[in-house]
Backbone as ProteinMPNN parsed JSONL, in Angstrom:
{"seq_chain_A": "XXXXXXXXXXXXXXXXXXXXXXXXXXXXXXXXXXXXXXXXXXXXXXXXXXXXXXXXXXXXXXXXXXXXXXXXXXXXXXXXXXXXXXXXXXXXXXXXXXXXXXXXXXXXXXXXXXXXXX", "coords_chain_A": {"N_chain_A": [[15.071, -6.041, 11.742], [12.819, -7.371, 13.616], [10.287, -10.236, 12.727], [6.591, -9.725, 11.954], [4.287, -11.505, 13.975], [1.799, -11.977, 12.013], [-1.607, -12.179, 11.856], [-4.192, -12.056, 9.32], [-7.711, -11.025, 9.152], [-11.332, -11.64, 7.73], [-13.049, -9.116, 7.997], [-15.346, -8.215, 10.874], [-18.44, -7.336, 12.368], [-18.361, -6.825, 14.625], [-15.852, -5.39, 14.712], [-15.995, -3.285, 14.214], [-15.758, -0.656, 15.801], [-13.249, -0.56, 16.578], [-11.652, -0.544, 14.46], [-13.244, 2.445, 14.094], [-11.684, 3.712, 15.871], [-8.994, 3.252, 15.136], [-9.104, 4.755, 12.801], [-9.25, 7.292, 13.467], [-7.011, 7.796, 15.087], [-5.558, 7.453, 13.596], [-5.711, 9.31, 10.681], [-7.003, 11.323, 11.935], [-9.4, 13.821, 12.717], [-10.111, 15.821, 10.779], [-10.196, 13.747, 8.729], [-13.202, 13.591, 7.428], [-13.403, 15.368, 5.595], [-11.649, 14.708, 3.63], [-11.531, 13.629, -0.174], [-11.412, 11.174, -0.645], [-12.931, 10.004, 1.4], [-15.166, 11.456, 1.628], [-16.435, 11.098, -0.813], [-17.389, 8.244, -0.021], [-19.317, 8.692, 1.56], [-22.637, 7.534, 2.811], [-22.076, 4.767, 1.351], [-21.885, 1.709, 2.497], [-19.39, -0.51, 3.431], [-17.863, -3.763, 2.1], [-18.099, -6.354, 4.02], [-17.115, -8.978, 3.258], [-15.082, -8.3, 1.55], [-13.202, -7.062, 2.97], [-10.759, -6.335, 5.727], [-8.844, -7.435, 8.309], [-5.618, -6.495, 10.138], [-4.016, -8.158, 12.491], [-2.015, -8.561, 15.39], [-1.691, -11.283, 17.792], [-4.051, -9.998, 19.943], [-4.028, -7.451, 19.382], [-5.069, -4.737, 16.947], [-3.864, -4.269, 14.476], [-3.842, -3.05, 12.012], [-6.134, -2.293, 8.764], [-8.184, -2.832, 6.299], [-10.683, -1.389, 3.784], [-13.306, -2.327, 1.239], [-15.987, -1.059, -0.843], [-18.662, -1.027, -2.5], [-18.462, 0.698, -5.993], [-19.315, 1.749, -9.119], [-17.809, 2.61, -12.653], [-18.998, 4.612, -15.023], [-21.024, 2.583, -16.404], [-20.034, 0.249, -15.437], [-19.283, -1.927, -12.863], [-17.02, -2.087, -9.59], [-14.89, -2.061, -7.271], [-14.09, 0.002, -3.797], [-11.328, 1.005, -2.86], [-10.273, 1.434, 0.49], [-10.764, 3.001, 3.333], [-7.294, 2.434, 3.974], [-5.376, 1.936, 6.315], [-2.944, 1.584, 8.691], [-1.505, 1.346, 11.698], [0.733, 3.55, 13.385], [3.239, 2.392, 14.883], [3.812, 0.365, 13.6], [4.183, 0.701, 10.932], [5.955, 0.32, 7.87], [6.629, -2.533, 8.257], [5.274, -4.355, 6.761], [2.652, -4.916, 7.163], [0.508, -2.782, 5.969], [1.058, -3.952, 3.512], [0.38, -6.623, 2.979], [-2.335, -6.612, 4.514], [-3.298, -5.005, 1.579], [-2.593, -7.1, -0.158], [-4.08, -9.431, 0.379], [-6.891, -8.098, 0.281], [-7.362, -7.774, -2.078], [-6.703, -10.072, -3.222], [-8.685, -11.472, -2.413], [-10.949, -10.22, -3.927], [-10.536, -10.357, -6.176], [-10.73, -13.689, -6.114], [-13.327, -13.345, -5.555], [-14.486, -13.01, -7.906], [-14.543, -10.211, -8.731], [-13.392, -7.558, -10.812], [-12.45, -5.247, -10.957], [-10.531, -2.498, -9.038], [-10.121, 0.153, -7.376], [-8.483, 2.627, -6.345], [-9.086, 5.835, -4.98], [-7.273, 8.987, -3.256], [-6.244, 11.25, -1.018], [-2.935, 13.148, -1.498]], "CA_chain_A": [[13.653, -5.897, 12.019], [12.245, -8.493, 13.845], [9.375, -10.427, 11.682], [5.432, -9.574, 13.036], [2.816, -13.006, 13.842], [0.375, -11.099, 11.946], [-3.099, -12.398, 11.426], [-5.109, -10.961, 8.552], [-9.053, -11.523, 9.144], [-12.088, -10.978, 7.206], [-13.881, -7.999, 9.007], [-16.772, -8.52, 10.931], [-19.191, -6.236, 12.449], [-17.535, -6.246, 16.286], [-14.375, -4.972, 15.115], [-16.601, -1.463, 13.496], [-15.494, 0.759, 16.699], [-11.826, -0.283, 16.753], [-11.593, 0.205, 13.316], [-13.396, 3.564, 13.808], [-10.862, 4.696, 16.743], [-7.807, 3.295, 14.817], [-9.024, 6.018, 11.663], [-9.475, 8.577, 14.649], [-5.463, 7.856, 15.201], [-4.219, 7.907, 11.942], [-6.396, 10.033, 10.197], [-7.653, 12.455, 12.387], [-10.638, 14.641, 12.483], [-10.37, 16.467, 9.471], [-10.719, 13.416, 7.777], [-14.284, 13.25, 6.878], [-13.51, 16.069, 4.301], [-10.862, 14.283, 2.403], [-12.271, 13.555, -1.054], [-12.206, 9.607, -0.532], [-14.292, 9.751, 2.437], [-16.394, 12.546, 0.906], [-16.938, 9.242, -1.964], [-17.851, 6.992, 0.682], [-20.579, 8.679, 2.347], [-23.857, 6.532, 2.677], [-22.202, 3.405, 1.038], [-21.224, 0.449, 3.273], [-18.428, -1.287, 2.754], [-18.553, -5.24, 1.807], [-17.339, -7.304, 4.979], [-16.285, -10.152, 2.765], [-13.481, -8.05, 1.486], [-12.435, -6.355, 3.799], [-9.861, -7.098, 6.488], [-8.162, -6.614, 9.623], [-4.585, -6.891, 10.666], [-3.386, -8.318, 14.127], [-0.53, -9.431, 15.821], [-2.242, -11.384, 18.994], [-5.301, -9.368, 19.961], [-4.452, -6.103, 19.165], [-6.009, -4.533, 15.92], [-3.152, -2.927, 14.314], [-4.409, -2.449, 10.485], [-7.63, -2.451, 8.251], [-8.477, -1.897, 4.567], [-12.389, -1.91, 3.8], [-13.647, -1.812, 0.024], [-16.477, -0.628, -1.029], [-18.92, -1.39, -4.217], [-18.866, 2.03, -6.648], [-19.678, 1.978, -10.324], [-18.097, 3.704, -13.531], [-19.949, 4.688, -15.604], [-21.939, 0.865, -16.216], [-18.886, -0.815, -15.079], [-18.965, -2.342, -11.085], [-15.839, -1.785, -9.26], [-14.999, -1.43, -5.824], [-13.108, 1.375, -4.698], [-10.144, 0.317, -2.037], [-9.957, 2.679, 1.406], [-9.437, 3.642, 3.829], [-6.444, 1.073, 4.198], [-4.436, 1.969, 8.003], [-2.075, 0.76, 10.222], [-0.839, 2.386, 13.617], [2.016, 4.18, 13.15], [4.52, 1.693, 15.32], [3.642, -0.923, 12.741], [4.533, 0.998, 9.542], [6.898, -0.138, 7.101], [6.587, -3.703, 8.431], [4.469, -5.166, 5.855], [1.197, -4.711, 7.471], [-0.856, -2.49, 4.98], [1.276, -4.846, 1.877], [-0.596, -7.49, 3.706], [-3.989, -6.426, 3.661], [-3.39, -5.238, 0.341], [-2.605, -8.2, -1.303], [-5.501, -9.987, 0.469], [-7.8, -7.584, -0.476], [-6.93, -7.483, -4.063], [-6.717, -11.446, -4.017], [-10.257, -11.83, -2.42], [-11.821, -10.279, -4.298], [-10.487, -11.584, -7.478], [-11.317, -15.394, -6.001], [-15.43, -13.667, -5.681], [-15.187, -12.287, -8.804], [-14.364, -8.345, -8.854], [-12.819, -7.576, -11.862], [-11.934, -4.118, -11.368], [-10.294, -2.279, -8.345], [-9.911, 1.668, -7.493], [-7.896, 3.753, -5.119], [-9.098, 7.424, -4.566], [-7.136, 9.385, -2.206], [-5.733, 12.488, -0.828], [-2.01, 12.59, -0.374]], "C_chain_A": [[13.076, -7.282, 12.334], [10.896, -8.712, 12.787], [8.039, -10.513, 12.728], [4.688, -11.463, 12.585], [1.874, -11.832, 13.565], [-0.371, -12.367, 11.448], [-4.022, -11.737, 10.938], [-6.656, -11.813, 8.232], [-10.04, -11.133, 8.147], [-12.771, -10.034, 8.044], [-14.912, -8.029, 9.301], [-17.288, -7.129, 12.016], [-18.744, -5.614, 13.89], [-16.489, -5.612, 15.946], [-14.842, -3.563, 14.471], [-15.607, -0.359, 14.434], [-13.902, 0.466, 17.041], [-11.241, 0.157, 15.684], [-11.934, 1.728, 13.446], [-11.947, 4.611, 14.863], [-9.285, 4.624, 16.155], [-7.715, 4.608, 13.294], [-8.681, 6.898, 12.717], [-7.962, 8.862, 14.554], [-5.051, 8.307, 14.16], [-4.529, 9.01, 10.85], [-6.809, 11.403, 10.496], [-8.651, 13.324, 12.048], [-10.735, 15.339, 11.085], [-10.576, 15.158, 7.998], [-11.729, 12.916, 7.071], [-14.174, 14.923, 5.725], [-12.021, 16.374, 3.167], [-11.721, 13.61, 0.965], [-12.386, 11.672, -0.952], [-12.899, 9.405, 0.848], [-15.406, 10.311, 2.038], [-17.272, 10.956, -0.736], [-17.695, 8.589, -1.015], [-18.824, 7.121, 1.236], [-21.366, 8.007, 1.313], [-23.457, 5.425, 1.39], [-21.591, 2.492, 1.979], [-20.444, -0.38, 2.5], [-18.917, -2.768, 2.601], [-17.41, -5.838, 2.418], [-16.384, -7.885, 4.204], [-14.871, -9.786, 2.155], [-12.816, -6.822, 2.134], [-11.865, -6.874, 5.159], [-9.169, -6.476, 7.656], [-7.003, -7.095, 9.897], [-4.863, -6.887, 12.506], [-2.57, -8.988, 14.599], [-1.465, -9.497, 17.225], [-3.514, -11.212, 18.569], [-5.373, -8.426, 19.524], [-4.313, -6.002, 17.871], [-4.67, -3.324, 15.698], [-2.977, -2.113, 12.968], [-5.888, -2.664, 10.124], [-8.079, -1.686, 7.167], [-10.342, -2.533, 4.774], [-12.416, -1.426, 1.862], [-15.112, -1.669, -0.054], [-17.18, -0.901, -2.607], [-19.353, 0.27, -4.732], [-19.243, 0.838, -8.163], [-19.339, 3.127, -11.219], [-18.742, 3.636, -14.284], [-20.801, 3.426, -15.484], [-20.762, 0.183, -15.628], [-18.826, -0.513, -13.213], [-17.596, -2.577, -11.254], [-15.661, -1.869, -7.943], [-13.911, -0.774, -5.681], [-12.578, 0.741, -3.075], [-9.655, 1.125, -1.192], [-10.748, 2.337, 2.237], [-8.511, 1.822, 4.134], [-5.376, 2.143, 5.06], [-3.981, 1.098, 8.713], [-1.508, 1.39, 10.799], [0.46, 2.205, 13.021], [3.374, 3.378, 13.847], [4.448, 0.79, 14.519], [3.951, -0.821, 11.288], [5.366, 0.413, 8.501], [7.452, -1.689, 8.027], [5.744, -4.763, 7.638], [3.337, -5.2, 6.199], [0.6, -4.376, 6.343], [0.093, -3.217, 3.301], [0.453, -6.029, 2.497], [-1.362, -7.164, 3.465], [-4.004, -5.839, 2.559], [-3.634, -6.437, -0.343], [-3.734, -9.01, -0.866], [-6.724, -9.358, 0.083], [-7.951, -7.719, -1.716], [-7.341, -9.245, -4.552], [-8.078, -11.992, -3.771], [-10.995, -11.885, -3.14], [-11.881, -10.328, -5.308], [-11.066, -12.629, -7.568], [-12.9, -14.576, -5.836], [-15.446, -12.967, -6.792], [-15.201, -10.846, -9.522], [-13.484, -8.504, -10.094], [-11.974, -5.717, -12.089], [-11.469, -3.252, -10.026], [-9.384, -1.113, -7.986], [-9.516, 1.837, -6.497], [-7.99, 5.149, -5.623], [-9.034, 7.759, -3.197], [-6.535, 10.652, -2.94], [-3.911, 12.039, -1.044], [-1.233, 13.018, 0.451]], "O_chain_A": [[12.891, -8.161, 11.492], [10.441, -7.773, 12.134], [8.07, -11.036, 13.842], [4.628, -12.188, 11.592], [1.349, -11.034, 14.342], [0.105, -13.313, 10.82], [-4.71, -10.951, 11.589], [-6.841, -12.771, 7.482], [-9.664, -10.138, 7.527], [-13.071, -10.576, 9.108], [-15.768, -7.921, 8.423], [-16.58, -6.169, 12.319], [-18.738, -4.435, 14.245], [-15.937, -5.094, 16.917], [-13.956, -2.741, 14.238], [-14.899, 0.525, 13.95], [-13.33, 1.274, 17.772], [-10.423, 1.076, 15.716], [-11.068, 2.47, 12.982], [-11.471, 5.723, 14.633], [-8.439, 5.473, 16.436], [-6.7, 5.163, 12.875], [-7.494, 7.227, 12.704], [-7.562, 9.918, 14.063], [-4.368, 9.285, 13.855], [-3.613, 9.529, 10.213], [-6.949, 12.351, 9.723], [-8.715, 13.578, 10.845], [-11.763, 15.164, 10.429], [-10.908, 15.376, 6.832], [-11.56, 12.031, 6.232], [-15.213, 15.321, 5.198], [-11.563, 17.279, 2.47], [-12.734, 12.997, 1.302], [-13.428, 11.065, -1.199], [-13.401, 8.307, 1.087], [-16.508, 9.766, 2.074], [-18.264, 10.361, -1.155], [-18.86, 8.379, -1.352], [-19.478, 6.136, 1.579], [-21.278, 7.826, 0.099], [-24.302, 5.19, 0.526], [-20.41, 2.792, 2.158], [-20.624, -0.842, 1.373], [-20.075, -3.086, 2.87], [-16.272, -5.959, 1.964], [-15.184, -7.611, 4.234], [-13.859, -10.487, 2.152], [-12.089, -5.918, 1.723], [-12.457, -7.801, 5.711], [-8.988, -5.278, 7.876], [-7.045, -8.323, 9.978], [-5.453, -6.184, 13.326], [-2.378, -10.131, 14.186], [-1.926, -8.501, 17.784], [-4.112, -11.692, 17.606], [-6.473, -8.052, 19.116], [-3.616, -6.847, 17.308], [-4.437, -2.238, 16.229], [-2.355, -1.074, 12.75], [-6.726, -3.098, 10.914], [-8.297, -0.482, 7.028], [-10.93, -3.418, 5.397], [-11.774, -0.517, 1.338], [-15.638, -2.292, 0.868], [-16.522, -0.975, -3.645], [-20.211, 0.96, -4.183], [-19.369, -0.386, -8.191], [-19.882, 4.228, -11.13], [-19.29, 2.55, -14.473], [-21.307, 3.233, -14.379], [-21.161, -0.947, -15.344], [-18.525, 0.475, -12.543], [-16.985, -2.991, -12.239], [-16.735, -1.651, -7.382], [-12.994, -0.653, -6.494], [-13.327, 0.144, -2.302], [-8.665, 1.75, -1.573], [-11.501, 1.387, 2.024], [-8.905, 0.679, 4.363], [-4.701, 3.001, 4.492], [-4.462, 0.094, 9.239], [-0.815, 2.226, 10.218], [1.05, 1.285, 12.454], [4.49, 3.679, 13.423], [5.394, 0.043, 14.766], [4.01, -1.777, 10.514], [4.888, -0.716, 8.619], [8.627, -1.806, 8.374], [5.646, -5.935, 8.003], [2.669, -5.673, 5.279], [0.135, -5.251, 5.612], [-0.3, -2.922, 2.173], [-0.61, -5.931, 1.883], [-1.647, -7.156, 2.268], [-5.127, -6.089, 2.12], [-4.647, -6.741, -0.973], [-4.473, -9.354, -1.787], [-7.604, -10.044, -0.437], [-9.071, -7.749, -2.227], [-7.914, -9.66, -5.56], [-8.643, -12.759, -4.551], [-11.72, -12.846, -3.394], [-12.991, -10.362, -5.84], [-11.787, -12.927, -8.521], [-13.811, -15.378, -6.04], [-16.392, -12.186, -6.889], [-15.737, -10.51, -10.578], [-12.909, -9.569, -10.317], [-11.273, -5.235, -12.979], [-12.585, -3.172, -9.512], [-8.167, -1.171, -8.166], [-10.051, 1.282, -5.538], [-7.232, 5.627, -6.466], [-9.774, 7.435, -2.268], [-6.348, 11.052, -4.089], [-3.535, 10.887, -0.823], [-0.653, 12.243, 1.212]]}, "name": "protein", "num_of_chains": 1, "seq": "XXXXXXXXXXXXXXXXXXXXXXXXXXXXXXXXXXXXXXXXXXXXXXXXXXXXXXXXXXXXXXXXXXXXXXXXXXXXXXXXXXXXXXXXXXXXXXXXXXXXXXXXXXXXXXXXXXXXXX"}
């Protein structure tokens, strides 16, 4: 397996509609009534930790977190995290994992949730 030049960014507000067409791919339509999207309506995620894979130009992962709350306890909750299917099991989404996770340790987060389907 050759090794990818990936580049993992913080996510900014131009890369919204490639992000939205790379869910479209991997996800597909039915998934605005998986139970972690069904969570996510009307909260915005938080740029600063969230991230984008790319080898080059093209946009070929992207985790976004999100601030929830249990009960009194802040959290953020860790989704959708994708990468295009020719890029799979290449370390991509362990990549933006571990940057996610380590971000937002260095600002502070102390607590960090995954709800999904599977």
């Amino acid at each position: 397996m050759t090794e990818l030049s990936l580049t993992i960014l913080p996510e900014t507000p131009k890369d919204a509609q490639a992000i939205e067409r790379l869910h479209e791919r991997t996800f597909g339509p039915g998934r605005f009534a998986l139970s972690a999207y069904r969570l996510r309506e009307h909260v915005d995620h938080l740029l600063d930790v969230s991230f984008t894979a790319r080898i080059g130009t093209l946009l070929v992962g992207s985790v976004r977190q999100l601030p929830v709350c249990i009960g009194e306890t802040p959290a953020l909750m860790l989704g959708p995290l994708t990468v295009e299917p020719p890029f799979r099991s290449r370390g991509v989404g362990h990549a933006l994992l571990e940057r996610a996770i380590n971000d937002a340790r260095a600002k502070g987060h102390r607590l960090i949730v995954l709800v999904g389907d599977e």
